[in-house]
Amino acid sequence: MATIYELVKGASGKIKYAEPFVQFQYGSAPNYTGPMTRSCVPQTGTVPDAYMEHVYNNTAYTFRGAYTPCVNGTQQFVGYKYPGLITQHPTGTENYGIKGKWKVPVNMHIGNIGLTPKNAVPVTSTAPFDSGGNLDNRRLGAGSTLYLRAEVAGGLLAMGDTHMAQGDSEFDGTAIETSINGKFKITLHKAGTGPKKVHNLTFPLIENAENYIVQGLAYNNYLNHPDLQPNPQQLVLQKGSSLDKAMNNTYLKAREWLMNAKNLTEDEVNTFITVMCDFQVTQVVDGNWGVHLVIPKFAFQKNTKPHNMMPKVVCGTSTLQNPTPASLVFDMWQSHDVQYDALVAEFGRAVASSR
């Protein structure tokens, strides 16, 4: 299933939101008329620009069991057999009734950004790993900072898979895919240097004006995981993944980071996460599923007013509401000079005044 979105601009010419325009099915879907066309796939060797497990012999011009002759430099496929196939329209499955049924706030971000992992053979860009890759975290947009551990000389930064918008989970496998031009600042922190928050970093850490985001994965390094051998790049997609593993690994990474970067004990970390932070599902479509933990920065800021603990969620970030009268309770608690009865009385007055 594919959905094409239309970008709607305001009077100033800036994009305001996206709304669905048409949806269609492709490949082996019912009523699909096809076909898909592309330049001929080489008869022997590897799939172009793919990793080494995709070696094949295609001298008979069969692809996944279907005879697909090369005619005048192109092949026609009756199903979605190969990334990059171009669908011819009409397909016989178009749904124009979807047009304008909802609006999506624009949140331009990069779905796939990372440093090259240390590995003996080239690595697919499908499944993410500890040094980044296909994270599909919608918070990786303008104003955010991504900290990654370099595993090979030069780091070898790569990025792509840009999105106009995406919800957490990227449930059906595709966001609003687009192309984006941007400016990026690359900073190298030598081991043992830089701010404390990057010391001994073992996972992708995202930072924006409001939060730290600890990015966890079901497999910290799926390329070396014993359950995925001998072909981890295929098995990580075939075996599926586990949100239980992703949740557990995210917690372990967050615990380690909070203890090191914020000088908390393990018990302090556990209660802090329980009352202050949000675990969220990043994506369930890239083989190595992701869960992230959102850590509000104001929790560690001195001499600032506490915020309402109920965030107003918008696409791409969480914008805090203005403090309510009930926040007076937290102000009093911080002062450490009020008795319990006085605190309860003040809470009652605050709640009554907010009604």
Short mmCIF file of C-alpha atoms in Angstrom, two decimals:
data_model
loop_
_atom_site.label_atom_id
_atom_site.label_comp_id
_atom_site.label_asym_id
_atom_site.label_seq_id
_atom_site.Cartn_x
_atom_site.Cartn_y
_atom_site.Cartn_z
CA MET A 1 0.00 0.00 0.00
CA ALA A 2 1.31 3.46 -0.89
CA THR A 3 -0.17 6.85 0.01
CA ILE A 4 0.70 10.07 -1.78
CA TYR A 5 0.41 13.26 0.30
CA GLU A 6 -0.07 16.84 -0.83
CA LEU A 7 1.74 19.70 0.95
CA VAL A 8 -0.49 22.67 1.72
CA LYS A 9 1.10 26.13 1.92
CA GLY A 10 -0.16 29.22 3.70
CA ALA A 11 -0.32 32.80 2.41
CA SER A 12 3.37 33.29 3.24
CA GLY A 13 4.33 30.40 0.99
CA LYS A 14 5.50 28.24 3.87
CA ILE A 15 4.28 24.67 4.17
CA LYS A 16 1.58 24.42 6.85
CA TYR A 17 0.60 20.75 6.79
CA ALA A 18 0.23 17.67 4.63
CA GLU A 19 -2.97 15.85 3.71
CA PRO A 20 -3.53 12.58 1.83
CA PHE A 21 -4.16 12.88 -1.90
CA VAL A 22 -4.41 9.32 -3.25
CA GLN A 23 -3.72 5.80 -2.02
CA PHE A 24 -2.98 2.77 -4.18
CA GLN A 25 -1.82 -0.82 -3.98
CA TYR A 26 0.97 -2.37 -5.97
CA GLY A 27 2.64 -5.68 -6.71
CA SER A 28 0.50 -8.74 -6.07
CA ALA A 29 -2.43 -6.78 -4.61
CA PRO A 30 -5.94 -7.64 -5.89
CA ASN A 31 -6.97 -5.68 -8.99
CA TYR A 32 -3.43 -4.48 -9.60
CA THR A 33 -2.86 -4.04 -13.34
CA GLY A 34 0.87 -3.09 -13.22
CA PRO A 35 3.47 -3.72 -14.38
CA MET A 36 6.47 -2.12 -12.70
CA THR A 37 9.42 -1.18 -14.86
CA ARG A 38 13.08 -0.45 -14.25
CA SER A 39 16.49 -0.75 -15.85
CA CYS A 40 17.57 -4.35 -16.28
CA VAL A 41 19.02 -6.06 -13.22
CA PRO A 42 22.48 -7.54 -13.98
CA GLN A 43 22.41 -11.21 -14.88
CA THR A 44 25.11 -12.20 -12.40
CA GLY A 45 26.85 -10.73 -9.38
CA THR A 46 25.26 -8.83 -6.54
CA VAL A 47 22.19 -6.68 -6.37
CA PRO A 48 23.52 -3.18 -7.19
CA ASP A 49 24.72 -1.28 -4.11
CA ALA A 50 23.48 -4.00 -1.79
CA TYR A 51 25.30 -6.00 0.83
CA MET A 52 27.25 -9.14 -0.02
CA GLU A 53 24.67 -11.76 0.99
CA HIS A 54 22.63 -10.78 -2.07
CA VAL A 55 24.87 -12.59 -4.55
CA TYR A 56 22.89 -14.38 -7.26
CA ASN A 57 23.12 -15.93 -10.70
CA ASN A 58 20.41 -14.66 -13.02
CA THR A 59 21.56 -15.78 -16.44
CA ALA A 60 18.02 -16.91 -17.34
CA TYR A 61 16.53 -13.54 -16.37
CA THR A 62 14.47 -15.04 -13.60
CA PHE A 63 14.02 -13.02 -10.45
CA ARG A 64 12.49 -14.62 -7.38
CA GLY A 65 11.11 -17.37 -9.58
CA ALA A 66 9.54 -15.13 -12.26
CA TYR A 67 10.87 -14.89 -15.81
CA THR A 68 11.58 -11.21 -16.44
CA PRO A 69 13.31 -10.70 -19.81
CA CYS A 70 15.40 -7.62 -20.51
CA VAL A 71 13.85 -5.77 -23.48
CA ASN A 72 15.38 -2.57 -24.81
CA GLY A 73 17.22 -2.04 -21.52
CA THR A 74 14.21 -2.44 -19.21
CA GLN A 75 12.46 -5.22 -17.32
CA GLN A 76 8.80 -5.41 -16.31
CA PHE A 77 7.90 -6.96 -12.97
CA VAL A 78 4.42 -8.11 -12.00
CA GLY A 79 5.11 -7.59 -8.32
CA TYR A 80 7.31 -5.56 -6.02
CA LYS A 81 10.40 -7.71 -6.49
CA TYR A 82 13.18 -5.18 -6.15
CA PRO A 83 13.68 -1.79 -4.40
CA GLY A 84 13.36 1.12 -6.80
CA LEU A 85 10.71 -0.35 -9.10
CA ILE A 86 8.55 2.32 -10.73
CA THR A 87 4.81 1.76 -10.65
CA GLN A 88 2.86 2.65 -13.78
CA HIS A 89 -0.48 4.37 -13.31
CA PRO A 90 -3.34 3.81 -13.29
CA THR A 91 -2.86 0.62 -11.28
CA GLY A 92 -6.56 -0.18 -10.99
CA THR A 93 -6.37 0.21 -7.20
CA GLU A 94 -6.37 4.01 -6.76
CA ASN A 95 -8.43 5.40 -3.87
CA TYR A 96 -9.02 9.11 -4.39
CA GLY A 97 -11.68 9.12 -1.68
CA ILE A 98 -8.88 9.50 0.85
CA LYS A 99 -8.17 13.06 -0.31
CA GLY A 100 -8.23 15.62 2.50
CA LYS A 101 -9.54 13.24 5.17
CA TRP A 102 -6.95 14.42 7.74
CA LYS A 103 -4.13 16.89 8.24
CA VAL A 104 -0.60 16.06 9.33
CA PRO A 105 1.65 18.71 10.95
CA VAL A 106 4.88 19.02 8.98
CA ASN A 107 7.91 17.77 10.89
CA MET A 108 10.82 17.43 8.49
CA HIS A 109 13.41 15.00 9.79
CA ILE A 110 15.98 12.41 8.76
CA GLY A 111 14.92 8.79 9.06
CA ASN A 112 18.32 7.24 8.38
CA ILE A 113 21.49 8.84 9.74
CA GLY A 114 24.50 7.12 11.20
CA LEU A 115 28.17 6.27 11.23
CA THR A 116 29.43 3.15 9.53
CA PRO A 117 29.58 0.15 11.90
CA LYS A 118 32.71 -1.94 12.19
CA ASN A 119 31.96 -5.03 10.12
CA ALA A 120 33.81 -7.35 7.75
CA VAL A 121 31.40 -6.82 4.82
CA PRO A 122 29.26 -3.91 3.62
CA VAL A 123 26.13 -3.34 5.70
CA THR A 124 22.55 -2.82 4.58
CA SER A 125 20.91 0.47 5.51
CA THR A 126 17.66 -1.23 6.53
CA ALA A 127 18.26 -2.21 10.17
CA PRO A 128 19.71 0.31 12.66
CA PHE A 129 22.60 -0.30 15.05
CA ASP A 130 24.43 1.34 17.95
CA SER A 131 26.19 3.82 15.68
CA GLY A 132 22.92 4.99 14.15
CA GLY A 133 21.48 4.11 10.77
CA ASN A 134 17.77 3.67 10.10
CA LEU A 135 16.62 4.97 13.49
CA ASP A 136 13.37 6.48 12.13
CA ASN A 137 13.11 8.75 15.16
CA ARG A 138 10.96 11.74 14.24
CA ARG A 139 12.90 13.98 16.63
CA LEU A 140 15.96 14.08 14.33
CA GLY A 141 15.00 17.35 12.69
CA ALA A 142 16.11 20.98 12.69
CA GLY A 143 17.53 22.07 16.03
CA SER A 144 18.36 18.58 17.26
CA THR A 145 21.78 17.12 17.98
CA LEU A 146 22.64 13.45 17.50
CA TYR A 147 25.63 11.96 19.32
CA LEU A 148 27.07 8.76 17.84
CA ARG A 149 30.05 6.58 18.64
CA ALA A 150 32.58 6.30 15.81
CA GLU A 151 33.63 2.71 15.14
CA VAL A 152 35.79 3.08 12.02
CA ALA A 153 38.43 5.56 10.89
CA GLY A 154 36.82 8.73 9.60
CA GLY A 155 33.41 7.82 11.03
CA LEU A 156 31.92 7.60 7.50
CA LEU A 157 28.69 9.51 8.10
CA ALA A 158 25.74 8.67 5.84
CA MET A 159 22.16 9.89 5.84
CA GLY A 160 18.97 9.67 3.82
CA ASP A 161 15.38 8.41 4.06
CA THR A 162 14.10 11.91 4.81
CA HIS A 163 10.53 12.42 5.95
CA MET A 164 8.06 15.26 5.86
CA ALA A 165 6.27 13.68 8.84
CA GLN A 166 6.05 10.41 10.72
CA GLY A 167 4.37 9.11 13.85
CA ASP A 168 6.14 7.01 16.43
CA SER A 169 6.30 3.36 15.23
CA GLU A 170 6.15 4.20 11.47
CA PHE A 171 3.54 1.47 11.62
CA ASP A 172 2.97 0.54 7.96
CA GLY A 173 6.61 0.95 6.96
CA THR A 174 6.66 4.32 5.23
CA ALA A 175 6.39 7.86 6.52
CA ILE A 176 5.67 10.82 4.23
CA GLU A 177 8.82 10.22 2.23
CA THR A 178 10.44 13.24 0.62
CA SER A 179 13.74 14.92 -0.24
CA ILE A 180 15.24 17.56 2.04
CA ASN A 181 18.13 20.00 1.74
CA GLY A 182 19.75 20.98 5.00
CA LYS A 183 22.80 22.35 6.75
CA PHE A 184 24.65 20.13 9.20
CA LYS A 185 27.36 20.84 11.74
CA ILE A 186 29.70 17.90 12.35
CA THR A 187 31.74 17.89 15.58
CA LEU A 188 34.33 15.29 16.56
CA HIS A 189 34.79 14.60 20.28
CA LYS A 190 37.94 12.62 20.87
CA ALA A 191 37.62 9.78 23.39
CA GLY A 192 37.64 11.19 26.92
CA THR A 193 37.00 14.76 25.74
CA GLY A 194 33.89 16.80 25.16
CA PRO A 195 30.94 17.21 27.53
CA LYS A 196 30.29 14.58 30.16
CA LYS A 197 27.09 13.47 28.43
CA VAL A 198 29.11 11.93 25.56
CA HIS A 199 31.74 10.13 27.64
CA ASN A 200 31.75 6.37 27.00
CA LEU A 201 28.59 6.67 24.88
CA THR A 202 27.36 3.28 23.62
CA PHE A 203 24.07 4.25 21.94
CA PRO A 204 22.52 7.02 19.80
CA LEU A 205 21.77 10.01 22.05
CA ILE A 206 19.48 12.74 20.74
CA GLU A 207 19.28 16.19 22.29
CA ASN A 208 16.96 19.11 21.56
CA ALA A 209 16.00 22.26 23.45
CA GLU A 210 13.67 20.40 25.79
CA ASN A 211 14.80 16.79 26.12
CA TYR A 212 17.48 14.17 26.01
CA ILE A 213 16.35 11.08 24.10
CA VAL A 214 18.04 7.74 24.76
CA GLN A 215 17.62 5.55 21.67
CA GLY A 216 17.53 1.81 22.34
CA LEU A 217 17.17 -1.16 20.00
CA ALA A 218 16.12 -4.78 20.33
CA TYR A 219 19.68 -5.80 19.40
CA ASN A 220 22.44 -3.40 20.44
CA ASN A 221 24.62 -4.78 17.65
CA TYR A 222 22.62 -7.22 15.58
CA LEU A 223 25.60 -7.83 13.29
CA ASN A 224 27.38 -9.76 16.05
CA HIS A 225 24.38 -11.19 17.90
CA PRO A 226 24.62 -14.99 18.27
CA ASP A 227 20.90 -15.49 17.60
CA LEU A 228 21.25 -13.95 14.14
CA GLN A 229 24.21 -15.85 12.77
CA PRO A 230 25.42 -16.76 10.19
CA ASN A 231 23.55 -14.12 8.12
CA PRO A 232 22.56 -11.35 10.54
CA GLN A 233 21.56 -8.87 7.85
CA GLN A 234 18.91 -11.26 6.57
CA LEU A 235 17.88 -12.92 9.82
CA VAL A 236 17.26 -9.63 11.64
CA LEU A 237 14.46 -9.06 9.13
CA GLN A 238 13.18 -12.64 8.88
CA LYS A 239 13.04 -13.51 12.58
CA GLY A 240 11.27 -10.35 13.55
CA SER A 241 12.14 -8.39 16.62
CA SER A 242 10.94 -7.83 20.17
CA LEU A 243 9.67 -4.75 21.94
CA ASP A 244 10.52 -6.50 25.20
CA LYS A 245 14.18 -6.58 24.17
CA ALA A 246 14.07 -3.03 22.88
CA MET A 247 12.47 -1.76 26.10
CA ASN A 248 14.98 -3.60 28.27
CA ASN A 249 17.99 -2.38 26.28
CA THR A 250 16.69 1.19 26.34
CA TYR A 251 16.36 1.05 30.11
CA LEU A 252 19.88 -0.35 30.52
CA LYS A 253 21.33 2.38 28.28
CA ALA A 254 19.36 5.09 30.08
CA ARG A 255 20.36 3.80 33.50
CA GLU A 256 24.02 3.81 32.51
CA TRP A 257 23.80 7.30 31.03
CA LEU A 258 21.91 8.87 33.95
CA MET A 259 24.32 7.38 36.47
CA ASN A 260 27.37 8.65 34.56
CA ALA A 261 26.13 11.94 33.15
CA LYS A 262 23.84 13.05 35.99
CA ASN A 263 25.56 11.39 38.97
CA LEU A 264 22.50 9.40 40.04
CA THR A 265 22.58 6.10 41.89
CA GLU A 266 20.79 3.09 40.41
CA ASP A 267 17.89 3.46 42.86
CA GLU A 268 17.65 7.17 42.05
CA VAL A 269 17.58 6.38 38.33
CA ASN A 270 14.73 3.92 38.75
CA THR A 271 12.48 6.31 40.63
CA PHE A 272 13.42 9.21 38.34
CA ILE A 273 12.47 7.24 35.22
CA THR A 274 9.26 6.05 36.88
CA VAL A 275 7.90 9.50 37.71
CA MET A 276 9.53 11.71 35.11
CA CYS A 277 10.30 10.00 31.79
CA ASP A 278 8.41 8.45 28.89
CA PHE A 279 9.28 5.24 27.08
CA GLN A 280 8.01 5.43 23.50
CA VAL A 281 8.05 3.05 20.53
CA THR A 282 10.32 4.50 17.83
CA GLN A 283 9.72 2.04 15.00
CA VAL A 284 8.56 -1.54 14.44
CA VAL A 285 9.41 -1.84 10.75
CA ASP A 286 13.20 -1.91 10.38
CA GLY A 287 13.96 -5.42 11.60
CA ASN A 288 15.82 -4.17 14.67
CA TRP A 289 12.92 -2.51 16.49
CA GLY A 290 13.46 0.67 18.46
CA VAL A 291 12.26 2.09 21.78
CA HIS A 292 13.44 5.44 23.15
CA LEU A 293 13.25 7.18 26.50
CA VAL A 294 12.45 10.90 26.67
CA ILE A 295 14.22 12.66 29.56
CA PRO A 296 13.02 16.26 30.19
CA LYS A 297 15.97 18.61 30.62
CA PHE A 298 14.21 20.93 33.04
CA ALA A 299 14.37 18.21 35.69
CA PHE A 300 18.09 18.98 36.06
CA GLN A 301 18.00 22.75 35.62
CA LYS A 302 18.58 24.94 38.68
CA ASN A 303 16.56 28.03 39.56
CA THR A 304 13.83 27.41 37.00
CA LYS A 305 10.12 27.22 37.54
CA PRO A 306 8.73 23.71 37.45
CA HIS A 307 6.50 22.92 34.51
CA ASN A 308 3.19 21.24 34.31
CA MET A 309 3.83 17.49 34.16
CA MET A 310 1.25 16.98 31.41
CA PRO A 311 2.96 17.73 28.07
CA LYS A 312 1.10 19.07 25.09
CA VAL A 313 2.25 16.63 22.42
CA VAL A 314 2.87 17.92 18.90
CA CYS A 315 4.48 16.19 15.95
CA GLY A 316 8.18 15.83 16.58
CA THR A 317 8.47 17.10 20.13
CA SER A 318 6.62 17.68 23.40
CA THR A 319 5.85 21.34 24.10
CA LEU A 320 5.20 21.94 27.77
CA GLN A 321 2.07 23.75 28.83
CA ASN A 322 2.19 26.84 31.00
CA PRO A 323 2.38 26.05 34.73
CA THR A 324 -1.02 25.72 36.42
CA PRO A 325 -1.84 26.86 39.96
CA ALA A 326 -1.25 23.31 41.14
CA SER A 327 2.45 23.81 40.41
CA LEU A 328 2.56 25.96 43.56
CA VAL A 329 2.62 22.70 45.46
CA PHE A 330 5.90 21.76 43.83
CA ASP A 331 7.32 25.24 44.56
CA MET A 332 6.52 24.81 48.24
CA TRP A 333 7.90 21.31 48.33
CA GLN A 334 11.18 22.56 46.85
CA SER A 335 11.56 25.13 49.61
CA HIS A 336 11.81 22.34 52.24
CA ASP A 337 10.39 24.64 54.93
CA VAL A 338 6.70 23.75 54.97
CA GLN A 339 4.91 21.15 57.03
CA TYR A 340 2.79 18.38 55.56
CA ASP A 341 -0.51 19.90 56.75
CA ALA A 342 0.36 23.23 55.17
CA LEU A 343 1.26 21.48 51.94
CA VAL A 344 -2.07 19.66 51.82
CA ALA A 345 -3.94 22.90 52.54
CA GLU A 346 -2.09 24.74 49.78
CA PHE A 347 -2.79 21.90 47.36
CA GLY A 348 -6.50 22.16 48.16
CA ARG A 349 -6.52 25.90 47.51
CA ALA A 350 -4.59 25.47 44.25
CA VAL A 351 -6.99 22.82 42.96
CA ALA A 352 -10.03 24.88 43.97
CA SER A 353 -8.71 27.98 42.21
CA SER A 354 -8.03 26.05 39.03
CA ARG A 355 -11.62 24.83 38.66
#
